[in-house]
Amino acid sequence: QVQLVQSGAEVKKPGASVKVSCKASGYTFTDYYMHWVRQAPGQGLEWMGWINPNSGGRKYAQKFQDWVTMTSDTSISTAYMELSRLRSDDTAVYYCATEGNKMELQVWGQGTMVTVSS
Amino acid sequence: SYVLTQPPSVSLAPGKTARITCGGNNIGSKSVHWYQQKPGQAPVVVIYYDSDRPSGIPERFSGSNSGNTATLTISRVEAGDEADYYCQVWDSSSDHRVFGTGTKVTVL
């Protein structure tokens, strides 16, 4: 079955960077876009962007344009999301999710908690 | 940017029908997806493409979309339906995905 397994929780200091991984299995990795969504504690879902593992093309939400980088390694069916210049309000659970045929976010990873604290 | 507005909360007794709205400018021209998120868990899609239901989602979940409002309907609500629900669309003008503000459903 389709499964996305994300890397473990991270604790970072303000100004640092974090790189979260998302390993896919159960489908052809290059067939579907991979999205990243975050959720701050007690808050709603916030879309960050997507990467097309087939072409390497990507689209970022305007808010994250200058400080997020999404990449993928097709040899190991893994997508990555790196966020730089972390601030305390970047403390959130970060999810990866594959896009289905109707552009829904069909399958989600379990989430990765990133805590930014001095 | 495109904005989707949901009521913060809906409370109802078991067996009743919950209707969760998602308001957006001419949302009827877009495809709407709905996600259920239980505490400590990742979201799960319960309705996609306005009214399609993924396998494994009960028939009690249905969706509609017209004009400026999309609606997720949960019939014969059960305790297990308690969760946060989010609508989501693709905004073609920005090529961004947009989530609604979320609605907490409480079963009394």
JSON list of C-alpha atoms in Angstrom, two decimals:
[
{"chain": "A", "resi": 1, "resn": "GLN", "atom": "CA", "xyz": [0.00, 0.00, 0.00]},
{"chain": "A", "resi": 2, "resn": "VAL", "atom": "CA", "xyz": [1.05, 3.60, -0.52]},
{"chain": "A", "resi": 3, "resn": "GLN", "atom": "CA", "xyz": [3.01, 4.85, 2.45]},
{"chain": "A", "resi": 4, "resn": "LEU", "atom": "CA", "xyz": [4.97, 7.97, 3.31]},
{"chain": "A", "resi": 5, "resn": "VAL", "atom": "CA", "xyz": [7.39, 7.74, 6.23]},
{"chain": "A", "resi": 6, "resn": "GLN", "atom": "CA", "xyz": [8.92, 10.95, 7.51]},
{"chain": "A", "resi": 7, "resn": "SER", "atom": "CA", "xyz": [12.06, 11.59, 9.52]},
{"chain": "A", "resi": 8, "resn": "GLY", "atom": "CA", "xyz": [11.95, 12.11, 13.26]},
{"chain": "A", "resi": 9, "resn": "ALA", "atom": "CA", "xyz": [11.36, 15.13, 15.43]},
{"chain": "A", "resi": 10, "resn": "GLU", "atom": "CA", "xyz": [13.88, 17.97, 15.40]},
{"chain": "A", "resi": 11, "resn": "VAL", "atom": "CA", "xyz": [14.83, 20.70, 17.85]},
{"chain": "A", "resi": 12, "resn": "LYS", "atom": "CA", "xyz": [16.61, 23.68, 16.35]},
{"chain": "A", "resi": 13, "resn": "LYS", "atom": "CA", "xyz": [17.85, 27.06, 17.49]},
{"chain": "A", "resi": 14, "resn": "PRO", "atom": "CA", "xyz": [16.61, 30.27, 15.87]},
{"chain": "A", "resi": 15, "resn": "GLY", "atom": "CA", "xyz": [18.53, 31.04, 12.70]},
{"chain": "A", "resi": 16, "resn": "ALA", "atom": "CA", "xyz": [19.36, 27.41, 12.00]},
{"chain": "A", "resi": 17, "resn": "SER", "atom": "CA", "xyz": [18.06, 25.24, 9.15]},
{"chain": "A", "resi": 18, "resn": "VAL", "atom": "CA", "xyz": [16.11, 21.99, 9.23]},
{"chain": "A", "resi": 19, "resn": "LYS", "atom": "CA", "xyz": [15.75, 19.32, 6.57]},
{"chain": "A", "resi": 20, "resn": "VAL", "atom": "CA", "xyz": [12.82, 16.90, 6.79]},
{"chain": "A", "resi": 21, "resn": "SER", "atom": "CA", "xyz": [12.69, 13.74, 4.68]},
{"chain": "A", "resi": 22, "resn": "CYS", "atom": "CA", "xyz": [9.72, 11.79, 3.35]},
{"chain": "A", "resi": 23, "resn": "LYS", "atom": "CA", "xyz": [10.31, 8.28, 2.03]},
{"chain": "A", "resi": 24, "resn": "ALA", "atom": "CA", "xyz": [7.65, 6.92, -0.32]},
{"chain": "A", "resi": 25, "resn": "SER", "atom": "CA", "xyz": [6.75, 3.31, -0.97]},
{"chain": "A", "resi": 26, "resn": "GLY", "atom": "CA", "xyz": [3.99, 1.34, -2.66]},
{"chain": "A", "resi": 27, "resn": "TYR", "atom": "CA", "xyz": [3.81, 3.41, -5.84]},
{"chain": "A", "resi": 28, "resn": "THR", "atom": "CA", "xyz": [6.01, 4.87, -8.56]},
{"chain": "A", "resi": 29, "resn": "PHE", "atom": "CA", "xyz": [7.59, 7.88, -6.86]},
{"chain": "A", "resi": 30, "resn": "THR", "atom": "CA", "xyz": [7.90, 9.92, -10.04]},
{"chain": "A", "resi": 31, "resn": "ASP", "atom": "CA", "xyz": [4.22, 9.57, -10.97]},
{"chain": "A", "resi": 32, "resn": "TYR", "atom": "CA", "xyz": [2.83, 12.06, -8.44]},
{"chain": "A", "resi": 33, "resn": "TYR", "atom": "CA", "xyz": [3.65, 15.48, -7.09]},
{"chain": "A", "resi": 34, "resn": "MET", "atom": "CA", "xyz": [4.75, 15.67, -3.46]},
{"chain": "A", "resi": 35, "resn": "HIS", "atom": "CA", "xyz": [3.35, 18.47, -1.33]},
{"chain": "A", "resi": 36, "resn": "TRP", "atom": "CA", "xyz": [4.44, 19.88, 2.00]},
{"chain": "A", "resi": 37, "resn": "VAL", "atom": "CA", "xyz": [1.97, 21.24, 4.55]},
{"chain": "A", "resi": 38, "resn": "ARG", "atom": "CA", "xyz": [2.62, 22.53, 8.03]},
{"chain": "A", "resi": 39, "resn": "GLN", "atom": "CA", "xyz": [0.51, 22.96, 11.14]},
{"chain": "A", "resi": 40, "resn": "ALA", "atom": "CA", "xyz": [1.53, 25.14, 14.06]},
{"chain": "A", "resi": 41, "resn": "PRO", "atom": "CA", "xyz": [0.34, 24.02, 17.50]},
{"chain": "A", "resi": 42, "resn": "GLY", "atom": "CA", "xyz": [-3.40, 24.48, 17.80]},
{"chain": "A", "resi": 43, "resn": "GLN", "atom": "CA", "xyz": [-3.61, 26.04, 14.34]},
{"chain": "A", "resi": 44, "resn": "GLY", "atom": "CA", "xyz": [-4.88, 25.06, 10.92]},
{"chain": "A", "resi": 45, "resn": "LEU", "atom": "CA", "xyz": [-3.20, 23.55, 7.89]},
{"chain": "A", "resi": 46, "resn": "GLU", "atom": "CA", "xyz": [-0.85, 25.72, 5.82]},
{"chain": "A", "resi": 47, "resn": "TRP", "atom": "CA", "xyz": [0.24, 24.69, 2.33]},
{"chain": "A", "resi": 48, "resn": "MET", "atom": "CA", "xyz": [3.95, 25.27, 1.66]},
{"chain": "A", "resi": 49, "resn": "GLY", "atom": "CA", "xyz": [4.48, 24.01, -1.87]},
{"chain": "A", "resi": 50, "resn": "TRP", "atom": "CA", "xyz": [5.06, 21.02, -4.11]},
{"chain": "A", "resi": 51, "resn": "ILE", "atom": "CA", "xyz": [7.79, 19.30, -6.05]},
{"chain": "A", "resi": 52, "resn": "ASN", "atom": "CA", "xyz": [7.41, 17.18, -9.17]},
{"chain": "A", "resi": 53, "resn": "PRO", "atom": "CA", "xyz": [9.84, 14.29, -8.58]},
{"chain": "A", "resi": 54, "resn": "ASN", "atom": "CA", "xyz": [9.78, 13.44, -12.27]},
{"chain": "A", "resi": 55, "resn": "SER", "atom": "CA", "xyz": [10.97, 16.80, -13.58]},
{"chain": "A", "resi": 56, "resn": "GLY", "atom": "CA", "xyz": [12.31, 18.48, -10.47]},
{"chain": "A", "resi": 57, "resn": "GLY", "atom": "CA", "xyz": [9.89, 21.32, -11.05]},
{"chain": "A", "resi": 58, "resn": "ARG", "atom": "CA", "xyz": [8.55, 22.99, -7.94]},
{"chain": "A", "resi": 59, "resn": "LYS", "atom": "CA", "xyz": [6.10, 25.61, -6.75]},
{"chain": "A", "resi": 60, "resn": "TYR", "atom": "CA", "xyz": [6.32, 27.35, -3.40]},
{"chain": "A", "resi": 61, "resn": "ALA", "atom": "CA", "xyz": [3.70, 29.33, -1.56]},
{"chain": "A", "resi": 62, "resn": "GLN", "atom": "CA", "xyz": [4.59, 32.98, -1.80]},
{"chain": "A", "resi": 63, "resn": "LYS", "atom": "CA", "xyz": [5.15, 33.18, 1.95]},
{"chain": "A", "resi": 64, "resn": "PHE", "atom": "CA", "xyz": [7.91, 30.59, 1.81]},
{"chain": "A", "resi": 65, "resn": "GLN", "atom": "CA", "xyz": [9.54, 31.59, -1.49]},
{"chain": "A", "resi": 66, "resn": "ASP", "atom": "CA", "xyz": [12.82, 32.85, -0.04]},
{"chain": "A", "resi": 67, "resn": "TRP", "atom": "CA", "xyz": [13.46, 30.32, 2.67]},
{"chain": "A", "resi": 68, "resn": "VAL", "atom": "CA", "xyz": [12.15, 26.89, 1.71]},
{"chain": "A", "resi": 69, "resn": "THR", "atom": "CA", "xyz": [13.81, 24.41, -0.63]},
{"chain": "A", "resi": 70, "resn": "MET", "atom": "CA", "xyz": [12.10, 21.22, -1.79]},
{"chain": "A", "resi": 71, "resn": "THR", "atom": "CA", "xyz": [14.13, 18.49, -3.42]},
{"chain": "A", "resi": 72, "resn": "SER", "atom": "CA", "xyz": [13.83, 14.82, -4.23]},
{"chain": "A", "resi": 73, "resn": "ASP", "atom": "CA", "xyz": [16.06, 11.82, -4.79]},
{"chain": "A", "resi": 74, "resn": "THR", "atom": "CA", "xyz": [14.36, 9.42, -7.18]},
{"chain": "A", "resi": 75, "resn": "SER", "atom": "CA", "xyz": [16.96, 6.71, -6.57]},
{"chain": "A", "resi": 76, "resn": "ILE", "atom": "CA", "xyz": [15.64, 6.26, -3.04]},
{"chain": "A", "resi": 77, "resn": "SER", "atom": "CA", "xyz": [12.06, 7.54, -3.55]},
{"chain": "A", "resi": 78, "resn": "THR", "atom": "CA", "xyz": [12.54, 10.29, -1.01]},
{"chain": "A", "resi": 79, "resn": "ALA", "atom": "CA", "xyz": [11.47, 13.91, -0.94]},
{"chain": "A", "resi": 80, "resn": "TYR", "atom": "CA", "xyz": [13.01, 16.59, 1.24]},
{"chain": "A", "resi": 81, "resn": "MET", "atom": "CA", "xyz": [11.90, 19.94, 2.60]},
{"chain": "A", "resi": 82, "resn": "GLU", "atom": "CA", "xyz": [14.52, 22.30, 3.97]},
{"chain": "A", "resi": 83, "resn": "LEU", "atom": "CA", "xyz": [13.57, 25.45, 5.84]},
{"chain": "A", "resi": 84, "resn": "SER", "atom": "CA", "xyz": [16.26, 27.99, 6.61]},
{"chain": "A", "resi": 85, "resn": "ARG", "atom": "CA", "xyz": [16.62, 30.94, 9.00]},
{"chain": "A", "resi": 86, "resn": "LEU", "atom": "CA", "xyz": [14.25, 29.31, 11.44]},
{"chain": "A", "resi": 87, "resn": "ARG", "atom": "CA", "xyz": [12.20, 31.41, 13.85]},
{"chain": "A", "resi": 88, "resn": "SER", "atom": "CA", "xyz": [10.15, 30.41, 16.86]},
{"chain": "A", "resi": 89, "resn": "ASP", "atom": "CA", "xyz": [6.95, 30.68, 14.86]},
{"chain": "A", "resi": 90, "resn": "ASP", "atom": "CA", "xyz": [8.22, 27.95, 12.55]},
{"chain": "A", "resi": 91, "resn": "THR", "atom": "CA", "xyz": [7.54, 25.52, 15.37]},
{"chain": "A", "resi": 92, "resn": "ALA", "atom": "CA", "xyz": [5.04, 23.15, 13.77]},
{"chain": "A", "resi": 93, "resn": "VAL", "atom": "CA", "xyz": [4.30, 19.68, 12.53]},
{"chain": "A", "resi": 94, "resn": "TYR", "atom": "CA", "xyz": [5.44, 19.34, 8.92]},
{"chain": "A", "resi": 95, "resn": "TYR", "atom": "CA", "xyz": [3.65, 16.88, 6.65]},
{"chain": "A", "resi": 96, "resn": "CYS", "atom": "CA", "xyz": [4.41, 15.53, 3.22]},
{"chain": "A", "resi": 97, "resn": "ALA", "atom": "CA", "xyz": [1.51, 14.35, 1.07]},
{"chain": "A", "resi": 98, "resn": "THR", "atom": "CA", "xyz": [1.12, 12.90, -2.39]},
{"chain": "A", "resi": 99, "resn": "GLU", "atom": "CA", "xyz": [-1.27, 14.41, -4.87]},
{"chain": "A", "resi": 100, "resn": "GLY", "atom": "CA", "xyz": [-4.00, 12.21, -6.34]},
{"chain": "A", "resi": 101, "resn": "ASN", "atom": "CA", "xyz": [-5.50, 12.27, -9.80]},
{"chain": "A", "resi": 102, "resn": "LYS", "atom": "CA", "xyz": [-8.04, 14.96, -8.88]},
{"chain": "A", "resi": 103, "resn": "MET", "atom": "CA", "xyz": [-5.39, 17.12, -7.19]},
{"chain": "A", "resi": 104, "resn": "GLU", "atom": "CA", "xyz": [-6.44, 16.04, -3.73]},
{"chain": "A", "resi": 105, "resn": "LEU", "atom": "CA", "xyz": [-3.76, 15.35, -1.13]},
{"chain": "A", "resi": 106, "resn": "GLN", "atom": "CA", "xyz": [-4.36, 11.65, -1.17]},
{"chain": "A", "resi": 107, "resn": "VAL", "atom": "CA", "xyz": [-1.83, 10.09, 1.19]},
{"chain": "A", "resi": 108, "resn": "TRP", "atom": "CA", "xyz": [-0.08, 11.85, 4.04]},
{"chain": "A", "resi": 109, "resn": "GLY", "atom": "CA", "xyz": [3.05, 11.14, 6.01]},
{"chain": "A", "resi": 110, "resn": "GLN", "atom": "CA", "xyz": [2.84, 10.81, 9.77]},
{"chain": "A", "resi": 111, "resn": "GLY", "atom": "CA", "xyz": [4.24, 14.30, 10.31]},
{"chain": "A", "resi": 112, "resn": "THR", "atom": "CA", "xyz": [7.51, 15.61, 11.71]},
{"chain": "A", "resi": 113, "resn": "MET", "atom": "CA", "xyz": [7.53, 17.92, 14.72]},
{"chain": "A", "resi": 114, "resn": "VAL", "atom": "CA", "xyz": [10.04, 20.75, 14.38]},
{"chain": "A", "resi": 115, "resn": "THR", "atom": "CA", "xyz": [10.62, 22.84, 17.50]},
{"chain": "A", "resi": 116, "resn": "VAL", "atom": "CA", "xyz": [12.51, 26.10, 17.26]},
{"chain": "A", "resi": 117, "resn": "SER", "atom": "CA", "xyz": [13.72, 27.29, 20.62]},
{"chain": "A", "resi": 118, "resn": "SER", "atom": "CA", "xyz": [16.75, 29.02, 22.05]},
{"chain": "B", "resi": 1, "resn": "SER", "atom": "CA", "xyz": [-4.87, 35.52, -2.41]},
{"chain": "B", "resi": 2, "resn": "TYR", "atom": "CA", "xyz": [-7.84, 33.20, -2.36]},
{"chain": "B", "resi": 3, "resn": "VAL", "atom": "CA", "xyz": [-9.55, 32.81, 1.01]},
{"chain": "B", "resi": 4, "resn": "LEU", "atom": "CA", "xyz": [-11.71, 29.95, 2.25]},
{"chain": "B", "resi": 5, "resn": "THR", "atom": "CA", "xyz": [-13.87, 30.58, 5.31]},
{"chain": "B", "resi": 6, "resn": "GLN", "atom": "CA", "xyz": [-15.31, 27.88, 7.57]},
{"chain": "B", "resi": 7, "resn": "PRO", "atom": "CA", "xyz": [-17.28, 28.12, 10.82]},
{"chain": "B", "resi": 8, "resn": "PRO", "atom": "CA", "xyz": [-14.94, 27.51, 13.76]},
{"chain": "B", "resi": 9, "resn": "SER", "atom": "CA", "xyz": [-17.12, 24.86, 15.33]},
{"chain": "B", "resi": 10, "resn": "VAL", "atom": "CA", "xyz": [-20.18, 22.69, 14.94]},
{"chain": "B", "resi": 11, "resn": "SER", "atom": "CA", "xyz": [-21.74, 20.80, 17.85]},
{"chain": "B", "resi": 12, "resn": "LEU", "atom": "CA", "xyz": [-24.50, 18.24, 17.56]},
{"chain": "B", "resi": 13, "resn": "ALA", "atom": "CA", "xyz": [-25.96, 15.11, 19.13]},
{"chain": "B", "resi": 14, "resn": "PRO", "atom": "CA", "xyz": [-25.28, 11.63, 17.81]},
{"chain": "B", "resi": 15, "resn": "GLY", "atom": "CA", "xyz": [-27.52, 10.62, 14.94]},
{"chain": "B", "resi": 16, "resn": "LYS", "atom": "CA", "xyz": [-27.99, 14.17, 13.71]},
{"chain": "B", "resi": 17, "resn": "THR", "atom": "CA", "xyz": [-26.72, 15.63, 10.44]},
{"chain": "B", "resi": 18, "resn": "ALA", "atom": "CA", "xyz": [-23.69, 17.92, 10.40]},
{"chain": "B", "resi": 19, "resn": "ARG", "atom": "CA", "xyz": [-23.30, 20.43, 7.61]},
{"chain": "B", "resi": 20, "resn": "ILE", "atom": "CA", "xyz": [-19.93, 22.15, 7.40]},
{"chain": "B", "resi": 21, "resn": "THR", "atom": "CA", "xyz": [-19.67, 25.06, 5.01]},
{"chain": "B", "resi": 22, "resn": "CYS", "atom": "CA", "xyz": [-16.68, 26.40, 3.13]},
{"chain": "B", "resi": 23, "resn": "GLY", "atom": "CA", "xyz": [-17.12, 29.85, 1.65]},
{"chain": "B", "resi": 24, "resn": "GLY", "atom": "CA", "xyz": [-15.03, 31.29, -1.15]},
{"chain": "B", "resi": 25, "resn": "ASN", "atom": "CA", "xyz": [-15.47, 33.61, -4.10]},
{"chain": "B", "resi": 26, "resn": "ASN", "atom": "CA", "xyz": [-17.10, 31.57, -6.88]},
{"chain": "B", "resi": 27, "resn": "ILE", "atom": "CA", "xyz": [-15.92, 28.37, -5.23]},
{"chain": "B", "resi": 28, "resn": "GLY", "atom": "CA", "xyz": [-18.46, 26.51, -7.35]},
{"chain": "B", "resi": 29, "resn": "SER", "atom": "CA", "xyz": [-16.06, 26.87, -10.27]},
{"chain": "B", "resi": 30, "resn": "LYS", "atom": "CA", "xyz": [-13.33, 25.01, -8.40]},
{"chain": "B", "resi": 31, "resn": "SER", "atom": "CA", "xyz": [-12.89, 21.44, -7.23]},
{"chain": "B", "resi": 32, "resn": "VAL", "atom": "CA", "xyz": [-13.14, 21.15, -3.45]},
{"chain": "B", "resi": 33, "resn": "HIS", "atom": "CA", "xyz": [-11.54, 18.51, -1.27]},
{"chain": "B", "resi": 34, "resn": "TRP", "atom": "CA", "xyz": [-12.33, 17.82, 2.38]},
{"chain": "B", "resi": 35, "resn": "TYR", "atom": "CA", "xyz": [-10.01, 16.42, 5.05]},
{"chain": "B", "resi": 36, "resn": "GLN", "atom": "CA", "xyz": [-10.70, 14.98, 8.46]},
{"chain": "B", "resi": 37, "resn": "GLN", "atom": "CA", "xyz": [-8.03, 15.36, 11.14]},
{"chain": "B", "resi": 38, "resn": "LYS", "atom": "CA", "xyz": [-8.30, 13.69, 14.52]},
{"chain": "B", "resi": 39, "resn": "PRO", "atom": "CA", "xyz": [-6.09, 14.81, 17.43]},
{"chain": "B", "resi": 40, "resn": "GLY", "atom": "CA", "xyz": [-2.47, 13.80, 17.00]},
{"chain": "B", "resi": 41, "resn": "GLN", "atom": "CA", "xyz": [-3.06, 12.32, 13.55]},
{"chain": "B", "resi": 42, "resn": "ALA", "atom": "CA", "xyz": [-2.36, 13.34, 9.97]},
{"chain": "B", "resi": 43, "resn": "PRO", "atom": "CA", "xyz": [-5.30, 14.56, 7.87]},
{"chain": "B", "resi": 44, "resn": "VAL", "atom": "CA", "xyz": [-7.27, 12.06, 5.82]},
{"chain": "B", "resi": 45, "resn": "VAL", "atom": "CA", "xyz": [-9.22, 12.95, 2.68]},
{"chain": "B", "resi": 46, "resn": "VAL", "atom": "CA", "xyz": [-12.91, 12.15, 3.14]},
{"chain": "B", "resi": 47, "resn": "ILE", "atom": "CA", "xyz": [-14.32, 13.86, 0.02]},
{"chain": "B", "resi": 48, "resn": "TYR", "atom": "CA", "xyz": [-12.47, 14.86, -3.15]},
{"chain": "B", "resi": 49, "resn": "TYR", "atom": "CA", "xyz": [-13.51, 16.53, -6.40]},
{"chain": "B", "resi": 50, "resn": "ASP", "atom": "CA", "xyz": [-16.52, 18.11, -4.67]},
{"chain": "B", "resi": 51, "resn": "SER", "atom": "CA", "xyz": [-18.43, 14.92, -3.96]},
{"chain": "B", "resi": 52, "resn": "ASP", "atom": "CA", "xyz": [-16.36, 11.79, -4.58]},
{"chain": "B", "resi": 53, "resn": "ARG", "atom": "CA", "xyz": [-15.66, 9.51, -1.68]},
{"chain": "B", "resi": 54, "resn": "PRO", "atom": "CA", "xyz": [-12.39, 7.54, -1.34]},
{"chain": "B", "resi": 55, "resn": "SER", "atom": "CA", "xyz": [-12.70, 3.84, -0.69]},
{"chain": "B", "resi": 56, "resn": "GLY", "atom": "CA", "xyz": [-13.12, 3.14, 2.98]},
{"chain": "B", "resi": 57, "resn": "ILE", "atom": "CA", "xyz": [-14.95, 6.39, 3.74]},
{"chain": "B", "resi": 58, "resn": "PRO", "atom": "CA", "xyz": [-18.53, 5.75, 4.93]},
{"chain": "B", "resi": 59, "resn": "GLU", "atom": "CA", "xyz": [-21.44, 6.75, 2.71]},
{"chain": "B", "resi": 60, "resn": "ARG", "atom": "CA", "xyz": [-22.53, 9.03, 5.54]},
{"chain": "B", "resi": 61, "resn": "PHE", "atom": "CA", "xyz": [-20.00, 11.54, 4.21]},
{"chain": "B", "resi": 62, "resn": "SER", "atom": "CA", "xyz": [-21.08, 13.55, 1.19]},
{"chain": "B", "resi": 63, "resn": "GLY", "atom": "CA", "xyz": [-20.17, 16.82, -0.46]},
{"chain": "B", "resi": 64, "resn": "SER", "atom": "CA", "xyz": [-21.67, 19.50, -2.67]},
{"chain": "B", "resi": 65, "resn": "ASN", "atom": "CA", "xyz": [-20.41, 22.70, -4.23]},
{"chain": "B", "resi": 66, "resn": "SER", "atom": "CA", "xyz": [-22.23, 25.59, -5.85]},
{"chain": "B", "resi": 67, "resn": "GLY", "atom": "CA", "xyz": [-21.98, 29.35, -6.09]},
{"chain": "B", "resi": 68, "resn": "ASN", "atom": "CA", "xyz": [-19.91, 30.71, -3.23]},
{"chain": "B", "resi": 69, "resn": "THR", "atom": "CA", "xyz": [-20.32, 27.78, -0.84]},
{"chain": "B", "resi": 70, "resn": "ALA", "atom": "CA", "xyz": [-19.16, 24.18, -0.66]},
{"chain": "B", "resi": 71, "resn": "THR", "atom": "CA", "xyz": [-20.66, 21.89, 1.95]},
{"chain": "B", "resi": 72, "resn": "LEU", "atom": "CA", "xyz": [-19.52, 18.72, 3.65]},
{"chain": "B", "resi": 73, "resn": "THR", "atom": "CA", "xyz": [-22.46, 16.76, 5.06]},
{"chain": "B", "resi": 74, "resn": "ILE", "atom": "CA", "xyz": [-22.06, 14.05, 7.68]},
{"chain": "B", "resi": 75, "resn": "SER", "atom": "CA", "xyz": [-25.27, 12.08, 8.16]},
{"chain": "B", "resi": 76, "resn": "ARG", "atom": "CA", "xyz": [-26.09, 10.14, 11.33]},
{"chain": "B", "resi": 77, "resn": "VAL", "atom": "CA", "xyz": [-23.11, 11.57, 13.14]},
{"chain": "B", "resi": 78, "resn": "GLU", "atom": "CA", "xyz": [-21.20, 9.23, 15.42]},
{"chain": "B", "resi": 79, "resn": "ALA", "atom": "CA", "xyz": [-18.77, 9.85, 18.26]},
{"chain": "B", "resi": 80, "resn": "GLY", "atom": "CA", "xyz": [-15.96, 8.70, 15.99]},
{"chain": "B", "resi": 81, "resn": "ASP", "atom": "CA", "xyz": [-16.65, 11.61, 13.63]},
{"chain": "B", "resi": 82, "resn": "GLU", "atom": "CA", "xyz": [-15.34, 14.10, 16.20]},
{"chain": "B", "resi": 83, "resn": "ALA", "atom": "CA", "xyz": [-12.47, 15.82, 14.46]},
{"chain": "B", "resi": 84, "resn": "ASP", "atom": "CA", "xyz": [-11.31, 18.95, 12.69]},
{"chain": "B", "resi": 85, "resn": "TYR", "atom": "CA", "xyz": [-12.42, 19.26, 9.09]},
{"chain": "B", "resi": 86, "resn": "TYR", "atom": "CA", "xyz": [-10.70, 21.33, 6.41]},
{"chain": "B", "resi": 87, "resn": "CYS", "atom": "CA", "xyz": [-11.75, 22.24, 2.89]},
{"chain": "B", "resi": 88, "resn": "GLN", "atom": "CA", "xyz": [-9.11, 22.78, 0.23]},
{"chain": "B", "resi": 89, "resn": "VAL", "atom": "CA", "xyz": [-8.98, 24.02, -3.37]},
{"chain": "B", "resi": 90, "resn": "TRP", "atom": "CA", "xyz": [-6.49, 24.77, -6.08]},
{"chain": "B", "resi": 91, "resn": "ASP", "atom": "CA", "xyz": [-6.31, 28.48, -6.82]},
{"chain": "B", "resi": 92, "resn": "SER", "atom": "CA", "xyz": [-5.48, 28.53, -10.53]},
{"chain": "B", "resi": 93, "resn": "SER", "atom": "CA", "xyz": [-4.58, 32.21, -10.55]},
{"chain": "B", "resi": 94, "resn": "SER", "atom": "CA", "xyz": [-1.64, 31.64, -8.20]},
{"chain": "B", "resi": 95, "resn": "ASP", "atom": "CA", "xyz": [-1.20, 27.90, -8.77]},
{"chain": "B", "resi": 96, "resn": "HIS", "atom": "CA", "xyz": [-1.38, 27.54, -5.01]},
{"chain": "B", "resi": 97, "resn": "ARG", "atom": "CA", "xyz": [-3.28, 25.08, -2.90]},
{"chain": "B", "resi": 98, "resn": "VAL", "atom": "CA", "xyz": [-5.44, 26.79, -0.30]},
{"chain": "B", "resi": 99, "resn": "PHE", "atom": "CA", "xyz": [-6.89, 25.37, 2.90]},
{"chain": "B", "resi": 100, "resn": "GLY", "atom": "CA", "xyz": [-9.94, 26.58, 4.71]},
{"chain": "B", "resi": 101, "resn": "THR", "atom": "CA", "xyz": [-9.74, 27.83, 8.29]},
{"chain": "B", "resi": 102, "resn": "GLY", "atom": "CA", "xyz": [-11.00, 24.54, 9.68]},
{"chain": "B", "resi": 103, "resn": "THR", "atom": "CA", "xyz": [-14.10, 23.44, 11.61]},
{"chain": "B", "resi": 104, "resn": "LYS", "atom": "CA", "xyz": [-14.10, 21.50, 14.85]},
{"chain": "B", "resi": 105, "resn": "VAL", "atom": "CA", "xyz": [-16.96, 19.01, 15.00]},
{"chain": "B", "resi": 106, "resn": "THR", "atom": "CA", "xyz": [-18.04, 18.03, 18.49]},
{"chain": "B", "resi": 107, "resn": "VAL", "atom": "CA", "xyz": [-20.49, 15.19, 19.11]},
{"chain": "B", "resi": 108, "resn": "LEU", "atom": "CA", "xyz": [-22.36, 15.91, 22.31]}
]
